[in-house]
PDB file of C-alpha atoms in Angstrom:
ATOM      1  CA  MET A   1      14.899  18.103  -9.511  1.00  0.00           C
ATOM      2  CA  ALA A   2      11.500  16.818  -9.126  1.00  0.00           C
ATOM      3  CA  THR A   3      10.660  14.740  -6.095  1.00  0.00           C
ATOM      4  CA  LEU A   4       8.469  11.967  -5.524  1.00  0.00           C
ATOM      5  CA  PHE A   5       5.433  14.217  -3.884  1.00  0.00           C
ATOM      6  CA  ASN A   6       5.471  15.681  -7.556  1.00  0.00           C
ATOM      7  CA  ILE A   7       4.784  12.661  -9.571  1.00  0.00           C
ATOM      8  CA  ALA A   8       2.869  10.307  -7.670  1.00  0.00           C
ATOM      9  CA  LYS A   9       0.004  10.271  -4.442  1.00  0.00           C
ATOM     10  CA  ILE A  10       1.794   8.613  -1.818  1.00  0.00           C
ATOM     11  CA  LYS A  11      -0.522   7.709   1.397  1.00  0.00           C
ATOM     12  CA  THR A  12      -1.235   4.593   3.240  1.00  0.00           C
ATOM     13  CA  ASN A  13      -4.647   2.526   3.091  1.00  0.00           C
ATOM     14  CA  PHE A  14      -4.435   3.417  -0.354  1.00  0.00           C
ATOM     15  CA  PRO A  15      -5.869   0.299  -2.205  1.00  0.00           C
ATOM     16  CA  ASP A  16      -5.560   1.237  -5.700  1.00  0.00           C
ATOM     17  CA  ALA A  17      -2.327   2.181  -5.799  1.00  0.00           C
ATOM     18  CA  ASP A  18       0.352   0.989  -8.370  1.00  0.00           C
ATOM     19  CA  PHE A  19       2.781  -0.843  -5.382  1.00  0.00           C
ATOM     20  CA  TRP A  20       3.282  -0.235  -1.692  1.00  0.00           C
ATOM     21  CA  LEU A  21       6.262  -0.177   0.742  1.00  0.00           C
ATOM     22  CA  VAL A  22       6.215  -1.217   4.043  1.00  0.00           C
ATOM     23  CA  ARG A  23       5.584   1.120   6.792  1.00  0.00           C
ATOM     24  CA  LYS A  24       6.411  -0.722   9.465  1.00  0.00           C
ATOM     25  CA  GLY A  25       9.169  -3.568  10.565  1.00  0.00           C
ATOM     26  CA  SER A  26      12.799  -4.179  11.417  1.00  0.00           C
ATOM     27  CA  GLU A  27      15.487  -2.032  10.185  1.00  0.00           C
ATOM     28  CA  PHE A  28      15.879  -4.284   7.176  1.00  0.00           C
ATOM     29  CA  ASP A  29      12.050  -4.760   6.278  1.00  0.00           C
ATOM     30  CA  VAL A  30      11.234  -0.863   6.065  1.00  0.00           C
ATOM     31  CA  GLY A  31      10.653   0.227   2.791  1.00  0.00           C
ATOM     32  CA  THR A  32      10.500  -2.728   1.117  1.00  0.00           C
ATOM     33  CA  PRO A  33       8.438  -2.227  -2.198  1.00  0.00           C
ATOM     34  CA  THR A  34       5.740  -5.234  -2.702  1.00  0.00           C
ATOM     35  CA  LYS A  35       2.698  -5.662  -5.293  1.00  0.00           C
ATOM     36  CA  THR A  36       0.505  -6.923  -2.247  1.00  0.00           C
ATOM     37  CA  TYR A  37      -1.807  -4.443  -0.660  1.00  0.00           C
ATOM     38  CA  LYS A  38      -2.274  -3.973   3.081  1.00  0.00           C
ATOM     39  CA  PRO A  39      -3.858  -1.193   4.893  1.00  0.00           C
ATOM     40  CA  GLN A  40      -0.491  -0.026   6.902  1.00  0.00           C
ATOM     41  CA  HIS A  41       1.624  -0.300   3.756  1.00  0.00           C
ATOM     42  CA  ILE A  42       2.482   3.183   1.883  1.00  0.00           C
ATOM     43  CA  GLY A  43       0.335   3.114  -1.153  1.00  0.00           C
ATOM     44  CA  VAL A  44       2.136   5.069  -4.277  1.00  0.00           C
ATOM     45  CA  LYS A  45       0.205   5.665  -7.516  1.00  0.00           C
ATOM     46  CA  VAL A  46       1.765   7.862 -10.387  1.00  0.00           C
ATOM     47  CA  GLU A  47      -0.110  10.776 -11.387  1.00  0.00           C
ATOM     48  CA  ARG A  48       2.587  11.860 -13.977  1.00  0.00           C
ATOM     49  CA  LEU A  49       2.773   8.959 -16.629  1.00  0.00           C
ATOM     50  CA  ASP A  50       4.582  11.069 -19.288  1.00  0.00           C
ATOM     51  CA  LEU A  51       7.549  11.340 -16.832  1.00  0.00           C
ATOM     52  CA  ILE A  52       8.173   7.835 -15.441  1.00  0.00           C
ATOM     53  CA  ILE A  53       5.755   4.207 -15.921  1.00  0.00           C
ATOM     54  CA  PRO A  54       5.040   2.826 -12.435  1.00  0.00           C
ATOM     55  CA  ASP A  55       7.010  -0.305 -12.931  1.00  0.00           C
ATOM     56  CA  TYR A  56      10.110   1.645 -13.319  1.00  0.00           C
ATOM     57  CA  LEU A  57       9.560   3.570 -10.514  1.00  0.00           C
ATOM     58  CA  TYR A  58       8.621   0.033  -8.618  1.00  0.00           C
ATOM     59  CA  TYR A  59      12.373  -1.353  -9.536  1.00  0.00           C
ATOM     60  CA  VAL A  60      13.774   2.505  -8.338  1.00  0.00           C
ATOM     61  CA  MET A  61      11.996   1.597  -4.956  1.00  0.00           C
ATOM     62  CA  MET A  62      13.450  -2.230  -4.909  1.00  0.00           C
ATOM     63  CA  HIS A  63      17.312  -0.584  -5.926  1.00  0.00           C
ATOM     64  CA  LEU A  64      16.871   2.164  -2.616  1.00  0.00           C
ATOM     65  CA  HIS A  65      15.756  -0.340  -0.501  1.00  0.00           C
ATOM     66  CA  SER A  66      18.680  -2.618  -1.334  1.00  0.00           C
ATOM     67  CA  VAL A  67      21.508   0.015  -1.031  1.00  0.00           C
ATOM     68  CA  GLY A  68      19.892   1.323   2.530  1.00  0.00           C
ATOM     69  CA  TYR A  69      17.989   4.076   1.761  1.00  0.00           C
ATOM     70  CA  PHE A  70      15.152   3.544   3.899  1.00  0.00           C
ATOM     71  CA  ARG A  71      17.232   1.547   6.654  1.00  0.00           C
ATOM     72  CA  ARG A  72      18.861   5.319   7.085  1.00  0.00           C
ATOM     73  CA  ARG A  73      15.655   7.009   7.586  1.00  0.00           C
ATOM     74  CA  CYS A  74      13.692   5.000   9.669  1.00  0.00           C
ATOM     75  CA  HIS A  75      12.338   6.214  12.910  1.00  0.00           C
ATOM     76  CA  GLY A  76      11.885   4.708  16.232  1.00  0.00           C
ATOM     77  CA  THR A  77      14.248   3.669  19.401  1.00  0.00           C
ATOM     78  CA  LEU A  78      12.889  -0.744  19.456  1.00  0.00           C
ATOM     79  CA  LYS A  79      13.349  -3.523  16.968  1.00  0.00           C
ATOM     80  CA  LEU A  80       9.827  -2.142  15.680  1.00  0.00           C
ATOM     81  CA  GLN A  81      10.726   0.461  12.696  1.00  0.00           C
ATOM     82  CA  HIS A  82       8.474   2.903  10.935  1.00  0.00           C
ATOM     83  CA  ILE A  83       9.266   5.328   7.939  1.00  0.00           C
ATOM     84  CA  ARG A  84       6.799   8.419   7.790  1.00  0.00           C
ATOM     85  CA  VAL A  85       4.718   9.029   4.174  1.00  0.00           C
ATOM     86  CA  SER A  86       6.643  12.419   4.336  1.00  0.00           C
ATOM     87  CA  ASP A  87       9.895  10.429   3.957  1.00  0.00           C
ATOM     88  CA  VAL A  88       8.990   8.978   0.821  1.00  0.00           C
ATOM     89  CA  GLU A  89       7.691  12.204  -0.451  1.00  0.00           C
ATOM     90  CA  LYS A  90      10.693  13.835  -0.089  1.00  0.00           C
ATOM     91  CA  ILE A  91      12.737  11.269  -2.278  1.00  0.00           C
ATOM     92  CA  LYS A  92      14.298  12.752  -5.029  1.00  0.00           C
ATOM     93  CA  LEU A  93      14.543  11.922  -8.755  1.00  0.00           C
ATOM     94  CA  GLY A  94      16.252  12.963 -11.583  1.00  0.00           C
TER      95      GLY A  94
END
Protein backbone atom coordinates (compact mmCIF):
# COMPACT_ATOMS: atom_id res chain seq x y z
CA MET A 1 0.00 0.00 0.00
CA ALA A 2 1.48 3.34 -1.07
CA THR A 3 1.54 6.42 1.07
CA LEU A 4 1.16 9.96 -0.19
CA PHE A 5 4.87 10.49 0.48
CA ASN A 6 5.66 7.92 -2.26
CA ILE A 7 3.71 9.68 -5.01
CA ALA A 8 3.82 13.39 -4.18
CA LYS A 9 6.08 16.14 -2.93
CA ILE A 10 4.61 17.66 0.24
CA LYS A 11 5.88 20.79 2.00
CA THR A 12 4.95 24.25 3.23
CA ASN A 13 5.73 27.45 1.32
CA PHE A 14 5.25 25.59 -1.98
CA PRO A 15 3.79 27.95 -4.63
CA ASP A 16 4.18 25.37 -7.44
CA ALA A 17 2.00 22.74 -5.73
CA ASP A 18 -1.08 21.30 -7.44
CA PHE A 19 -3.20 22.18 -4.38
CA TRP A 20 -2.81 23.01 -0.70
CA LEU A 21 -4.19 21.86 2.64
CA VAL A 22 -4.97 24.32 5.42
CA ARG A 23 -2.37 23.72 8.11
CA LYS A 24 -3.65 25.91 10.99
CA GLY A 25 -7.08 26.84 12.23
CA SER A 26 -10.02 25.35 14.05
CA GLU A 27 -10.35 21.58 14.22
CA PHE A 28 -12.96 21.85 11.45
CA ASP A 29 -10.78 23.98 9.13
CA VAL A 30 -7.54 22.01 9.44
CA GLY A 31 -6.90 19.85 6.38
CA THR A 32 -9.35 21.68 4.10
CA PRO A 33 -8.11 21.36 0.50
CA THR A 34 -7.82 24.63 -1.41
CA LYS A 35 -6.61 25.83 -4.80
CA THR A 36 -5.45 29.13 -3.25
CA TYR A 37 -1.78 29.42 -2.32
CA LYS A 38 -0.71 30.73 1.08
CA PRO A 39 2.84 30.13 2.38
CA GLN A 40 1.58 28.58 5.61
CA HIS A 41 -0.56 25.95 3.81
CA ILE A 42 0.81 22.48 3.09
CA GLY A 43 1.41 22.12 -0.65
CA VAL A 44 0.90 18.82 -2.47
CA LYS A 45 2.41 18.23 -5.93
CA VAL A 46 1.86 14.85 -7.57
CA GLU A 47 5.07 13.42 -8.99
CA ARG A 48 3.77 9.98 -10.03
CA LEU A 49 1.24 10.96 -12.69
CA ASP A 50 1.17 7.34 -13.84
CA LEU A 51 -0.55 6.44 -10.53
CA ILE A 52 -2.93 9.34 -9.84
CA ILE A 53 -3.87 12.66 -11.39
CA PRO A 54 -3.76 15.81 -9.23
CA ASP A 55 -7.47 16.65 -9.63
CA TYR A 56 -8.48 13.19 -8.42
CA LEU A 57 -6.14 13.44 -5.42
CA TYR A 58 -7.68 16.83 -4.62
CA TYR A 59 -11.11 15.18 -4.43
CA VAL A 60 -9.70 12.37 -2.30
CA MET A 61 -8.45 15.03 0.15
CA MET A 62 -11.90 16.67 0.10
CA HIS A 63 -13.43 13.32 1.04
CA LEU A 64 -10.89 12.70 3.83
CA HIS A 65 -11.61 16.15 5.24
CA SER A 66 -15.38 15.62 5.08
CA VAL A 67 -15.20 12.38 7.07
CA GLY A 68 -13.02 13.96 9.79
CA TYR A 69 -9.68 12.37 8.91
CA PHE A 70 -7.67 15.51 9.68
CA ARG A 71 -9.78 16.46 12.71
CA ARG A 72 -8.72 13.21 14.38
CA ARG A 73 -5.06 13.93 13.62
CA CYS A 74 -4.77 17.61 14.50
CA HIS A 75 -2.42 18.78 17.22
CA GLY A 76 -2.74 21.53 19.79
CA THR A 77 -4.51 22.12 23.06
CA LEU A 78 -6.21 25.43 22.35
CA LYS A 79 -8.77 26.43 19.73
CA LEU A 80 -5.91 26.90 17.27
CA GLN A 81 -5.14 23.43 15.93
CA HIS A 82 -2.62 22.35 13.29
CA ILE A 83 -1.49 19.39 11.23
CA ARG A 84 2.09 18.55 10.32
CA VAL A 85 3.61 17.76 6.95
CA SER A 86 4.35 14.29 8.32
CA ASP A 87 0.62 13.77 9.02
CA VAL A 88 -0.09 14.37 5.33
CA GLU A 89 2.84 12.25 4.12
CA LYS A 90 1.51 9.23 6.06
CA ILE A 91 -1.87 9.13 4.28
CA LYS A 92 -2.28 5.64 2.84
CA LEU A 93 -3.61 5.26 -0.70
CA GLY A 94 -4.90 2.15 -2.34
